[in-house]
PDB file of C-alpha atoms in Angstrom:
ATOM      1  CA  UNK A  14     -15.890 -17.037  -6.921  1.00 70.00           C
ATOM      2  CA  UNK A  15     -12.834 -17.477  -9.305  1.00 88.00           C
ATOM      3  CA  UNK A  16     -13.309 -14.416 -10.844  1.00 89.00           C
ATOM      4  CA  UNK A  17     -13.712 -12.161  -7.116  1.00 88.00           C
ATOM      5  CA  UNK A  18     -10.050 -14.132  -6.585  1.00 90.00           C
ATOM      6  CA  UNK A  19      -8.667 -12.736 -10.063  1.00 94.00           C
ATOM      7  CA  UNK A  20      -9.856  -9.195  -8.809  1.00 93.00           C
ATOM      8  CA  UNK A  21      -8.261  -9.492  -5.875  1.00 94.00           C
ATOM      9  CA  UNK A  22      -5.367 -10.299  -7.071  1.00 95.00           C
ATOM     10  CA  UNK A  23      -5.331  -7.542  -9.352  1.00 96.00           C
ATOM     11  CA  UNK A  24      -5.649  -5.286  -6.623  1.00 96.00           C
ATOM     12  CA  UNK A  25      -2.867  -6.045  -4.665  1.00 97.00           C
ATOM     13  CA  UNK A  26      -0.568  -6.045  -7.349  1.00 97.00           C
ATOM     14  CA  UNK A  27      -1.416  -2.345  -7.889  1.00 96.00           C
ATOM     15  CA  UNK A  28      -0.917  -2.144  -4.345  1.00 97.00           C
ATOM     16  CA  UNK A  29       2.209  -4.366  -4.087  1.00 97.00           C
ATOM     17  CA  UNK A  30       3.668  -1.318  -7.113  1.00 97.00           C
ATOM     18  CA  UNK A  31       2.554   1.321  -4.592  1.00 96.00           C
ATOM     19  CA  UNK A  32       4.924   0.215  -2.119  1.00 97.00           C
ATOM     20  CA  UNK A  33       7.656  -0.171  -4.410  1.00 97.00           C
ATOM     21  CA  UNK A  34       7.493   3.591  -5.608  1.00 97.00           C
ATOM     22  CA  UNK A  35       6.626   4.830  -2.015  1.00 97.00           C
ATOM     23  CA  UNK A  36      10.081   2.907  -1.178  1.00 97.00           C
ATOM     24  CA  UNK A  37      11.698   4.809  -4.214  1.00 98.00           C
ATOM     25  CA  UNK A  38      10.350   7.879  -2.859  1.00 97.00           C
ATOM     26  CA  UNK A  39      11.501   7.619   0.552  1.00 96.00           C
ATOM     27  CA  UNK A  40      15.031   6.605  -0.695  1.00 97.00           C
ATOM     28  CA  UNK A  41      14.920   9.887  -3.043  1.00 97.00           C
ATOM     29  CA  UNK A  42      13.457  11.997  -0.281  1.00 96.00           C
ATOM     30  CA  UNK A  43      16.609  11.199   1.523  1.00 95.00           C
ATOM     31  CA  UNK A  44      18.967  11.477  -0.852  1.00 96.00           C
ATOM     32  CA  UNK A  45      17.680  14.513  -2.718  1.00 96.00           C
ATOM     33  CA  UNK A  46      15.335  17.167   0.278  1.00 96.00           C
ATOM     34  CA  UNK A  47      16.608  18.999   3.182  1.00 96.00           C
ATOM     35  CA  UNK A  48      16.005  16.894   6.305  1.00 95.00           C
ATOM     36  CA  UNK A  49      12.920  18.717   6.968  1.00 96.00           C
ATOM     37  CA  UNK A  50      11.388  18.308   3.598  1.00 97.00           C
ATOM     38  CA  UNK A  51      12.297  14.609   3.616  1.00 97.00           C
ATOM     39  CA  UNK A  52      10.787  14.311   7.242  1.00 97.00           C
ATOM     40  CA  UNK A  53       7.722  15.383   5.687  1.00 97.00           C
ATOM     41  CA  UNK A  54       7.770  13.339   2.564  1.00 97.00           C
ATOM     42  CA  UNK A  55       8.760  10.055   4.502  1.00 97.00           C
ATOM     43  CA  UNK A  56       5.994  10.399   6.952  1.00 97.00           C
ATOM     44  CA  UNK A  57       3.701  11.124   3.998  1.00 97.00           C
ATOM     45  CA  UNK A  58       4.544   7.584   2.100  1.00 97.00           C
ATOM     46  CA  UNK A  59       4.750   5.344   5.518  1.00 97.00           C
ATOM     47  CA  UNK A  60       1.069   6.860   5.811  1.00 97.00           C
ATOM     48  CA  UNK A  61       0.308   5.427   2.513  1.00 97.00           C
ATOM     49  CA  UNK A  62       2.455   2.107   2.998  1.00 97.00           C
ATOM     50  CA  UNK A  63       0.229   1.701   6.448  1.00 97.00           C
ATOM     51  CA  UNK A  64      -3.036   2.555   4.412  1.00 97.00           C
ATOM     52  CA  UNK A  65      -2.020  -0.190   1.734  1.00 96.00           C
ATOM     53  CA  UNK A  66      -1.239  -2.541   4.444  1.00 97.00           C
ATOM     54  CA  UNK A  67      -4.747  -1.965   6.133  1.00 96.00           C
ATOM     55  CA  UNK A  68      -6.219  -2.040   2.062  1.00 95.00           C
ATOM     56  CA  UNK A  69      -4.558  -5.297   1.816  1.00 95.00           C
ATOM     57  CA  UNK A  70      -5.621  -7.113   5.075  1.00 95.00           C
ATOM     58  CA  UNK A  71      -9.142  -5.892   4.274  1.00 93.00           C
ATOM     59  CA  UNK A  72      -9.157  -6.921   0.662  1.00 93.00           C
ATOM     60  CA  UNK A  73      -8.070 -10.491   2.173  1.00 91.00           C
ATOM     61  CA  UNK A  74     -10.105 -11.066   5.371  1.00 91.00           C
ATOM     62  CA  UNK A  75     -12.594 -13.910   4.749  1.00 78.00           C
ATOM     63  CA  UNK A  76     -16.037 -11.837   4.856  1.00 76.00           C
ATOM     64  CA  UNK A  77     -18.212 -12.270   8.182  1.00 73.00           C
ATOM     65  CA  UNK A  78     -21.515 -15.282   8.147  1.00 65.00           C
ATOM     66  CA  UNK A  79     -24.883 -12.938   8.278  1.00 66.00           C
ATOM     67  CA  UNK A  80     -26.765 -14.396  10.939  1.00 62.00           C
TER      68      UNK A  80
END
């Protein structure tokens, strides 16, 4: 059990660093693409930020009794 929680963990930190470079990438898709291009790029990384949102709430969830 304690080691599943360590894993865990583990996992959303790499996921918690995903977020943090898809934020620096939307800030330097901003700052540094035409609009169009940085449209593109931002809708890109808030698809990933919503994937690692859904990878987070399902590494989390409390697993379901087999009856």
């Amino acid at each position: 059990m304690r080691a599943s929680i360590v894993i865990r963990a583990a996992m959303s930190a790499f996921i918690l660093v995903l977020f943090v470079i898809a934020g620096m990438g939307w800030k330097w898709a901003g700052a540094n693409q035409p609009p169009a291009q940085a449209l593109a790029s931002q809708v890109v990384l808030a698809l990933s930020t919503i994937a690692g949102v859904i990878g987070l709430i399902a590494l989390w969830r409390t697993p379901r009794s087999k009856a």
